[in-house]
Structures are given as C-alpha cells and as structure tokens.
Amino acid sequence: MPEPSPRRMEPTRDYPLFGGAFSATLPPGAIDVSDLRPVPNNQEVFCHRVTDQSLIVELLEQQAHVQGEEAARYHFEDVCGAQEARAVQVETVQPLFLENLALRGCCQEAWVLSGKQQVAKENQQVAKDVTVHQALLRLPQHQTDVLLTFSQPPPDNRPFLSPENLSLLPWSLGDFEQLVTSLTLHHPGIFGPQ
C-alpha cells in the first residue's frame, strides 16, 4: 500500500502576539516556545513541531544611525553576534513593497534579507549551516524596528513523517512571507506614550 502523501494543515490566522497588541498568521505546526521556556518580553518565538525551524518576531529599539539596506545588514549581524555565529554571509537584501504589508500605515520602510551562518546549538560542539531569512519593518513614529526571523537549519536524518506528523511539512518561504505580510498592529500603546 503506498504511503499517503504529506498534506498541508491550515495556518493559524490572527494569532495574538505581545498580549494581543499585534496579530499574525502562523504557519501550520507552530509551537509557542514561551509554553516551553522563558522568552524575553520583546520577542515572540515559535518552533516547528517536527523540524528545527524557528520563527521569531522581535520589537527592537529603532537603530536610527543605520538606514535602508544597511539597517537590514546591521540587524542580521547583531543577531549573528548574539548567537556567536561563525562564517556569517549575507546573500541578498531587497526592499519589501509596503503596499503588501498589513503594517503599511505605520511602516516607513521594509527590507528582506537572506543569509547563512554557522551556529552550534546549545550543548553541541559541531556548528551547522543555518539559512536565515529576516524581514525588517521600520516604525519610526514608534521608535521601533520590528525584526522577523525565519531560521532553517539543515534537516536532520530522523524521519519526521510518522503517522501523527504526516500533515506537517517543513515551513517554506511562503509561510514566512505570510507571517510578515499579515503582521497587524492592534494596540499602539504597546510602544508607550508617544
């Protein structure tokens, strides 16, 4: 009897972020990491139920000293430094069209960056090549840079298509794009008094 082919689960729409101040569409199989371990207050972190993929939404102080493409590179290098990554490489940096964003009303500029880094997981000696996609949404009226990161480590050798996981394909760039374009601000008060 042939194996059933993997099928897509539906994404989770309007998932509340930062206590409901934002919402976004999460890809299928997303697990809220804050249910598993502490996560900084300025981050929402999700991991794939089966793969080692992760998605992070961060609210950061705006880095006004860097503009345009250099701002995207700055944040990528900052994240790589915090992770003690080796062999960091930016592959592409491109502007995002604001009209495609739910945040278009308050986003002044947006960039998407793709790159690679070598990073070792906690308690592991061997560094793996990780593909990283980042979207930087700049909200100057709130003095905030919103950084969305999609990390794609290489697949490991364990079979992830067990019967209970048949519907959980690895996340794609399309899933990340849906997260980025669907990110919606509901309560500007999260940024404090303006």
Coordinates of N, CA and C in Angstrom, one line a residue:
M1 N 0.9 -1.2 0.0 CA 0.0 0.0 0.0 C 0.9 1.2 0.0
P2 N 0.7 2.2 -0.9 CA 1.5 3.4 -0.9 C 1.3 4.3 0.3
E3 N 2.4 5.0 0.6 CA 2.3 5.9 1.8 C 1.5 7.1 1.4
P4 N 0.6 7.6 2.3 CA -0.1 8.8 2.0 C 0.8 10.0 1.8
S5 N 0.5 10.8 0.9 CA 1.4 12.0 0.7 C 1.2 13.0 1.7
P6 N 2.2 13.8 2.1 CA 2.0 14.8 3.1 C 1.0 15.9 2.6
R7 N 0.2 16.4 3.5 CA -0.7 17.4 3.1 C -0.5 18.6 4.1
R8 N -1.0 19.7 3.7 CA -0.8 20.9 4.4 C -1.9 21.1 5.4
M9 N -1.6 21.4 6.7 CA -2.6 21.8 7.6 C -2.8 23.3 7.4
E10 N -3.9 23.8 7.9 CA -4.2 25.2 7.7 C -3.4 26.0 8.7
P11 N -3.0 27.2 8.2 CA -2.2 28.1 9.2 C -3.2 28.7 10.2
T12 N -2.6 29.1 11.3 CA -3.3 29.8 12.4 C -3.4 31.3 12.1
R13 N -4.6 31.7 11.8 CA -4.8 33.1 11.4 C -5.1 34.0 12.7
D14 N -4.6 35.2 12.6 CA -4.9 36.2 13.7 C -4.4 35.7 15.0
Y15 N -3.3 35.1 15.1 CA -2.7 34.6 16.3 C -2.2 35.8 17.1
P16 N -2.7 36.0 18.4 CA -2.3 37.2 19.2 C -0.8 37.1 19.6
L17 N -0.1 38.3 19.4 CA 1.3 38.4 19.7 C 1.4 39.6 20.7
F18 N 2.3 39.5 21.6 CA 2.6 40.6 22.6 C 1.3 41.0 23.3
G19 N 0.7 40.0 23.9 CA -0.5 40.2 24.7 C -1.7 40.7 23.9
G20 N -1.7 40.5 22.5 CA -2.8 41.0 21.7 C -2.5 42.3 21.0
A21 N -1.4 42.9 21.3 CA -1.1 44.2 20.7 C -0.9 44.1 19.2
F22 N -0.4 42.9 18.8 CA -0.2 42.5 17.4 C -0.9 41.2 17.2
S23 N -1.1 40.9 15.9 CA -1.5 39.5 15.5 C -0.9 39.2 14.2
A24 N -0.8 37.9 13.8 CA -0.2 37.5 12.6 C -0.7 36.1 12.3
T25 N -0.5 35.7 11.0 CA -0.8 34.3 10.6 C 0.4 33.5 10.8
L26 N 0.3 32.4 11.6 CA 1.4 31.5 11.8 C 1.2 30.3 10.9
P27 N 2.4 29.7 10.5 CA 2.3 28.5 9.7 C 1.8 27.3 10.5
P28 N 1.4 26.3 9.8 CA 1.0 25.0 10.4 C 2.1 24.4 11.3
G29 N 1.7 23.9 12.4 CA 2.6 23.2 13.3 C 3.4 24.1 14.2
A30 N 3.1 25.4 14.3 CA 3.9 26.3 15.1 C 3.6 26.1 16.6
I31 N 4.6 26.0 17.4 CA 4.5 25.8 18.8 C 5.1 27.1 19.4
D32 N 4.3 27.7 20.3 CA 4.7 28.9 21.1 C 5.8 28.4 22.1
V33 N 7.0 28.9 21.9 CA 8.2 28.5 22.7 C 8.0 29.0 24.1
S34 N 7.2 30.1 24.3 CA 7.0 30.5 25.7 C 6.2 29.5 26.6
D35 N 5.6 28.6 25.9 CA 4.9 27.5 26.7 C 6.0 26.5 27.2
L36 N 7.2 26.5 26.6 CA 8.2 25.5 26.9 C 9.3 26.1 27.8
R37 N 9.6 27.4 27.6 CA 10.8 28.0 28.4 C 10.6 29.5 28.3
P38 N 11.3 30.2 29.2 CA 11.1 31.7 29.2 C 11.6 32.3 27.9
V39 N 10.9 33.4 27.5 CA 11.3 34.1 26.3 C 11.3 35.6 26.6
P40 N 12.3 36.4 26.2 CA 12.3 37.8 26.5 C 11.0 38.5 26.1
N41 N 10.6 39.5 26.9 CA 9.3 40.2 26.7 C 9.2 40.9 25.3
N42 N 10.3 41.2 24.7 CA 10.3 41.8 23.4 C 10.3 40.8 22.2
Q43 N 10.1 39.5 22.5 CA 10.1 38.5 21.5 C 8.9 37.6 21.6
E44 N 8.5 37.1 20.4 CA 7.6 36.0 20.3 C 8.3 35.0 19.5
V45 N 8.5 33.8 20.0 CA 9.3 32.7 19.4 C 8.4 31.5 19.2
F46 N 8.5 30.9 17.9 CA 7.8 29.7 17.6 C 8.7 28.7 16.9
C47 N 8.5 27.5 17.2 CA 9.3 26.4 16.6 C 8.3 25.5 15.9
H48 N 8.9 24.8 14.9 CA 8.1 23.8 14.1 C 8.0 22.6 15.0
R49 N 6.8 22.0 14.9 CA 6.5 20.8 15.8 C 7.5 19.6 15.5
V50 N 8.1 19.5 14.3 CA 8.9 18.4 14.0 C 10.3 18.7 13.6
T51 N 10.5 19.8 12.7 CA 11.8 20.2 12.3 C 12.4 21.1 13.3
D52 N 13.7 21.5 13.0 CA 14.3 22.5 13.9 C 14.1 23.9 13.4
Q53 N 13.2 24.2 12.6 CA 12.9 25.5 12.1 C 12.3 26.4 13.2
S54 N 12.6 27.7 13.1 CA 12.0 28.6 14.1 C 11.6 29.9 13.4
L55 N 10.7 30.6 14.1 CA 10.2 32.0 13.7 C 10.3 32.8 14.9
I56 N 10.9 34.0 14.7 CA 11.0 35.0 15.9 C 10.4 36.3 15.4
V57 N 9.6 36.9 16.2 CA 9.1 38.3 16.0 C 9.7 39.1 17.2
E58 N 10.5 40.2 16.8 CA 11.1 41.0 17.9 C 10.8 42.4 17.7
L59 N 10.5 43.1 18.8 CA 10.3 44.5 18.9 C 11.6 45.1 19.4
L60 N 12.3 45.9 18.6 CA 13.6 46.4 19.0 C 13.6 47.9 18.9
E61 N 14.5 48.5 19.7 CA 14.7 50.0 19.6 C 15.2 50.3 18.3
Q62 N 14.6 51.3 17.7 CA 15.0 51.7 16.3 C 16.4 52.1 16.3
Q63 N 17.2 51.6 15.3 CA 18.6 52.0 15.1 C 18.6 53.1 14.1
A64 N 18.4 54.3 14.5 CA 18.3 55.4 13.6 C 19.7 55.7 12.9
H65 N 20.8 55.2 13.4 CA 22.1 55.5 12.9 C 22.4 54.7 11.6
V66 N 21.5 53.7 11.3 CA 21.6 53.0 10.0 C 20.3 53.1 9.2
Q67 N 20.4 53.3 7.9 CA 19.3 53.5 7.1 C 19.3 52.5 5.9
G68 N 18.1 52.2 5.4 CA 18.0 51.4 4.2 C 18.5 50.0 4.3
E69 N 19.2 49.6 3.3 CA 19.7 48.2 3.2 C 20.7 48.0 4.4
E70 N 21.4 49.0 4.8 CA 22.4 48.9 5.9 C 21.7 48.5 7.2
A71 N 20.5 49.0 7.4 CA 19.8 48.7 8.6 C 19.5 47.2 8.7
A72 N 19.1 46.6 7.5 CA 18.8 45.1 7.5 C 20.1 44.4 7.8
R73 N 21.2 44.8 7.2 CA 22.5 44.1 7.5 C 22.9 44.3 8.9
Y74 N 22.7 45.5 9.5 CA 23.0 45.7 10.9 C 22.3 44.7 11.8
H75 N 21.0 44.6 11.6 CA 20.3 43.7 12.5 C 20.7 42.2 12.3
F76 N 21.0 41.8 11.0 CA 21.4 40.4 10.8 C 22.7 40.2 11.5
E77 N 23.7 41.1 11.4 CA 25.0 40.9 12.0 C 24.8 40.9 13.6
D78 N 23.9 41.8 14.1 CA 23.7 41.8 15.5 C 23.2 40.5 16.0
V79 N 22.2 39.9 15.3 CA 21.6 38.6 15.7 C 22.7 37.5 15.6
C80 N 23.5 37.5 14.6 CA 24.6 36.5 14.4 C 25.6 36.7 15.5
G81 N 25.9 37.9 15.9 CA 26.9 38.1 17.0 C 26.3 37.6 18.3
A82 N 25.0 37.8 18.6 CA 24.4 37.3 19.8 C 24.4 35.8 19.9
Q83 N 24.3 35.2 18.7 CA 24.3 33.7 18.7 C 25.7 33.1 18.5
E84 N 26.7 34.0 18.6 CA 28.1 33.6 18.4 C 28.3 32.7 17.1
A85 N 27.6 33.2 16.1 CA 27.7 32.5 14.8 C 29.1 32.7 14.1
R86 N 29.4 31.7 13.3 CA 30.7 31.8 12.6 C 30.3 31.8 11.1
A87 N 31.2 32.2 10.3 CA 31.0 32.2 8.8 C 29.7 32.8 8.4
V88 N 29.5 34.0 8.8 CA 28.3 34.8 8.5 C 28.4 35.3 7.1
Q89 N 27.3 35.1 6.3 CA 27.3 35.6 4.9 C 25.9 36.1 4.6
V90 N 25.8 37.4 4.1 CA 24.6 37.9 3.6 C 24.5 37.6 2.1
E91 N 23.4 37.0 1.7 CA 23.3 36.6 0.3 C 22.5 37.6 -0.5
T92 N 21.4 38.1 0.0 CA 20.6 39.1 -0.7 C 19.9 40.0 0.3
V93 N 19.7 41.3 -0.1 CA 19.0 42.3 0.7 C 18.1 43.0 -0.4
Q94 N 16.8 43.0 -0.1 CA 15.9 43.6 -1.1 C 14.8 44.4 -0.3
P95 N 14.3 45.5 -1.0 CA 13.2 46.2 -0.3 C 11.9 45.4 -0.4
L96 N 11.1 45.5 0.6 CA 9.7 44.9 0.6 C 8.7 46.0 0.2
F97 N 7.8 45.7 -0.6 CA 6.8 46.7 -1.0 C 5.8 46.9 0.1
L98 N 5.7 48.1 0.6 CA 4.9 48.5 1.7 C 3.4 48.2 1.5
E99 N 3.0 48.3 0.2 CA 1.5 48.1 0.0 C 1.1 46.6 0.2
N100 N 2.1 45.7 0.3 CA 1.8 44.3 0.6 C 1.7 44.0 2.1
L101 N 2.0 45.0 2.9 CA 2.1 44.8 4.4 C 0.8 45.2 5.1
A102 N 0.3 44.4 6.0 CA -0.8 44.9 6.9 C -0.3 46.1 7.7
L103 N 1.0 46.3 8.0 CA 1.5 47.4 8.7 C 1.8 48.6 7.8
R104 N 1.4 48.6 6.6 CA 1.7 49.7 5.7 C 1.4 51.1 6.2
G105 N 0.4 51.2 7.0 CA 0.1 52.5 7.5 C 1.1 53.1 8.5
C106 N 1.9 52.3 9.1 CA 2.8 52.8 10.1 C 4.3 52.4 9.8
C107 N 4.5 51.7 8.7 CA 5.8 51.2 8.4 C 6.4 52.1 7.3
Q108 N 7.5 52.7 7.6 CA 8.1 53.7 6.7 C 9.0 53.0 5.6
E109 N 9.7 51.9 6.0 CA 10.5 51.2 5.1 C 10.5 49.7 5.6
A110 N 10.8 48.8 4.6 CA 10.8 47.4 4.9 C 11.8 46.7 4.0
W111 N 12.6 45.8 4.6 CA 13.6 45.1 3.9 C 13.5 43.6 4.2
V112 N 13.9 42.8 3.3 CA 14.1 41.3 3.5 C 15.5 40.9 3.1
L113 N 16.1 40.2 4.0 CA 17.5 39.7 3.9 C 17.5 38.2 4.0
S114 N 18.3 37.6 3.1 CA 18.6 36.2 3.2 C 20.1 36.0 3.4
G115 N 20.5 35.1 4.3 CA 21.9 34.8 4.5 C 22.1 33.5 5.1
K116 N 23.4 33.2 5.4 CA 23.7 31.9 6.1 C 24.6 32.2 7.2
Q117 N 24.6 31.3 8.2 CA 25.5 31.4 9.3 C 25.8 30.0 9.8
Q118 N 27.0 29.9 10.4 CA 27.3 28.6 11.1 C 27.1 28.8 12.6
V119 N 26.3 28.0 13.2 CA 26.0 28.2 14.6 C 25.8 26.8 15.2
A120 N 26.3 26.6 16.5 CA 26.1 25.4 17.2 C 25.0 25.6 18.2
K121 N 24.1 24.6 18.3 CA 23.0 24.6 19.2 C 23.6 24.4 20.6
E122 N 22.8 24.8 21.6 CA 23.2 24.6 23.0 C 23.7 23.2 23.2
N123 N 24.8 23.1 24.0 CA 25.4 21.8 24.4 C 25.9 21.0 23.2
Q124 N 26.1 21.6 22.1 CA 26.7 20.9 20.9 C 27.9 21.6 20.5
Q125 N 28.9 20.8 20.0 CA 30.2 21.3 19.6 C 30.2 21.6 18.1
V126 N 29.5 20.9 17.3 CA 29.5 21.0 15.9 C 28.6 22.1 15.4
A127 N 29.1 23.1 14.6 CA 28.3 24.1 14.1 C 27.7 23.7 12.8
K128 N 26.4 24.1 12.6 CA 25.7 23.7 11.4 C 25.4 25.0 10.6
D129 N 25.4 24.8 9.2 CA 25.0 25.9 8.4 C 23.5 26.1 8.5
V130 N 23.1 27.3 8.8 CA 21.7 27.7 9.0 C 21.4 28.8 8.0
T131 N 20.3 28.6 7.2 CA 19.8 29.6 6.4 C 18.9 30.5 7.2
V132 N 19.1 31.8 7.1 CA 18.3 32.8 7.8 C 17.7 33.7 6.9
H133 N 16.4 33.9 7.1 CA 15.6 35.0 6.3 C 15.1 35.9 7.4
Q134 N 15.3 37.2 7.1 CA 14.9 38.2 8.0 C 14.1 39.3 7.3
A135 N 13.0 39.8 7.9 CA 12.3 40.9 7.4 C 12.4 42.0 8.5
L136 N 12.8 43.2 8.1 CA 12.9 44.4 8.9 C 11.8 45.4 8.6
L137 N 10.9 45.7 9.5 CA 9.9 46.6 9.3 C 10.2 47.8 10.2
R138 N 10.4 49.0 9.7 CA 10.8 50.2 10.5 C 9.6 51.0 10.8
L139 N 9.3 51.2 12.1 CA 8.2 52.0 12.5 C 8.7 53.3 13.3
P140 N 9.2 54.3 12.5 CA 9.9 55.4 13.2 C 9.0 56.2 14.2
Q141 N 7.7 56.3 13.9 CA 6.8 57.0 14.8 C 6.7 56.4 16.2
H142 N 7.1 55.1 16.2 CA 7.1 54.3 17.5 C 8.5 54.1 17.9
Q143 N 9.5 54.6 17.3 CA 10.9 54.4 17.6 C 11.3 52.9 17.7
T144 N 10.7 52.1 16.7 CA 10.8 50.7 16.8 C 11.2 50.1 15.5
D145 N 12.0 49.1 15.5 CA 12.3 48.2 14.4 C 11.7 46.9 14.8
V146 N 10.9 46.4 13.9 CA 10.3 45.0 14.1 C 11.1 44.1 13.2
L147 N 11.7 43.1 13.8 CA 12.5 42.1 13.1 C 11.9 40.8 13.2
L148 N 11.6 40.2 12.0 CA 11.0 38.9 11.9 C 12.1 38.0 11.3
T149 N 12.4 36.8 12.0 CA 13.5 35.9 11.6 C 12.9 34.5 11.4
F150 N 13.3 33.9 10.3 CA 13.0 32.5 9.9 C 14.3 31.8 9.8
S151 N 14.5 30.9 10.7 CA 15.8 30.1 10.7 C 15.5 28.7 10.2
Q152 N 16.3 28.3 9.2 CA 16.1 27.0 8.6 C 17.4 26.2 8.7
P153 N 17.6 25.4 9.8 CA 18.8 24.6 9.9 C 18.7 23.4 8.9
P154 N 19.8 22.8 8.6 CA 19.7 21.7 7.6 C 18.8 20.6 8.3
P155 N 18.1 19.8 7.4 CA 17.3 18.8 8.0 C 18.2 17.7 8.6
D156 N 17.7 17.2 9.7 CA 18.5 16.1 10.3 C 18.1 14.8 9.7
N157 N 18.7 13.7 10.1 CA 18.4 12.4 9.4 C 17.2 11.6 10.0
R158 N 16.6 12.2 11.0 CA 15.5 11.4 11.6 C 14.3 11.5 10.7
P159 N 13.5 10.5 10.5 CA 12.3 10.6 9.6 C 11.3 11.3 10.4
F160 N 10.7 12.4 9.8 CA 9.7 13.2 10.5 C 8.3 12.8 10.1
L161 N 8.2 11.9 9.1 CA 6.8 11.6 8.6 C 6.2 10.4 9.2
S162 N 6.2 10.5 10.6 CA 5.5 9.4 11.3 C 4.0 9.7 11.1
P163 N 3.1 8.7 11.3 CA 1.7 8.9 11.0 C 1.1 10.1 11.7
E164 N 1.5 10.5 12.9 CA 0.9 11.7 13.5 C 1.4 13.0 13.0
N165 N 2.5 12.9 12.2 CA 3.1 14.1 11.6 C 3.0 14.2 10.1
L166 N 2.1 13.4 9.5 CA 2.0 13.4 8.1 C 1.7 14.8 7.5
S167 N 0.9 15.5 8.2 CA 0.4 16.8 7.7 C 1.4 18.0 8.0
L168 N 2.5 17.7 8.6 CA 3.5 18.8 9.0 C 4.7 18.8 8.1
L169 N 4.5 19.4 6.9 CA 5.7 19.6 6.1 C 6.5 20.7 6.7
P170 N 7.8 20.7 6.3 CA 8.6 21.9 6.8 C 8.1 23.2 6.3
W171 N 8.3 24.3 7.0 CA 7.8 25.6 6.6 C 8.6 26.0 5.4
S172 N 8.0 26.9 4.6 CA 8.6 27.4 3.4 C 8.7 28.9 3.5
L173 N 9.4 29.5 2.5 CA 9.5 31.0 2.4 C 8.1 31.6 2.3
G174 N 7.2 30.9 1.6 CA 5.8 31.4 1.5 C 5.1 31.5 2.9
D175 N 5.4 30.6 3.8 CA 4.9 30.6 5.2 C 5.5 31.9 5.9
F176 N 6.8 32.1 5.7 CA 7.4 33.3 6.3 C 6.8 34.6 5.7
E177 N 6.6 34.6 4.4 CA 6.0 35.8 3.8 C 4.7 36.1 4.3
Q178 N 3.9 35.0 4.6 CA 2.5 35.2 5.1 C 2.6 35.8 6.5
L179 N 3.6 35.3 7.3 CA 3.7 35.9 8.7 C 4.1 37.4 8.6
V180 N 5.0 37.7 7.7 CA 5.5 39.1 7.6 C 4.3 40.0 7.1
T181 N 3.6 39.6 6.0 CA 2.6 40.5 5.4 C 1.4 40.6 6.3
S182 N 1.1 39.6 7.1 CA -0.1 39.6 7.9 C 0.1 40.3 9.3
L183 N 1.3 40.6 9.7 CA 1.6 41.2 11.0 C 0.8 42.5 11.1
T184 N -0.1 42.6 12.1 CA -1.0 43.7 12.2 C -0.9 44.3 13.6
L185 N -0.8 45.6 13.7 CA -0.8 46.3 15.0 C -2.2 46.6 15.4
H186 N -2.6 46.2 16.6 CA -4.0 46.5 17.1 C -3.9 47.6 18.2
H187 N -2.9 47.6 19.0 CA -2.8 48.5 20.2 C -1.5 49.2 20.2
P188 N -1.4 50.4 19.6 CA -0.1 51.2 19.6 C 0.4 51.5 21.0
G189 N -0.4 51.4 22.0 CA 0.0 51.6 23.4 C 1.1 50.7 23.8
I190 N 1.4 49.6 23.1 CA 2.5 48.7 23.5 C 3.8 49.5 23.4
F191 N 3.9 50.5 22.6 CA 5.1 51.3 22.5 C 5.3 52.3 23.5
G192 N 4.3 52.5 24.4 CA 4.4 53.5 25.5 C 3.9 54.8 25.0
P193 N 3.9 55.8 25.8 CA 3.4 57.2 25.4 C 4.2 57.7 24.3
Q194 N 3.5 58.3 23.3 CA 4.1 58.9 22.1 C 4.2 60.4 22.2

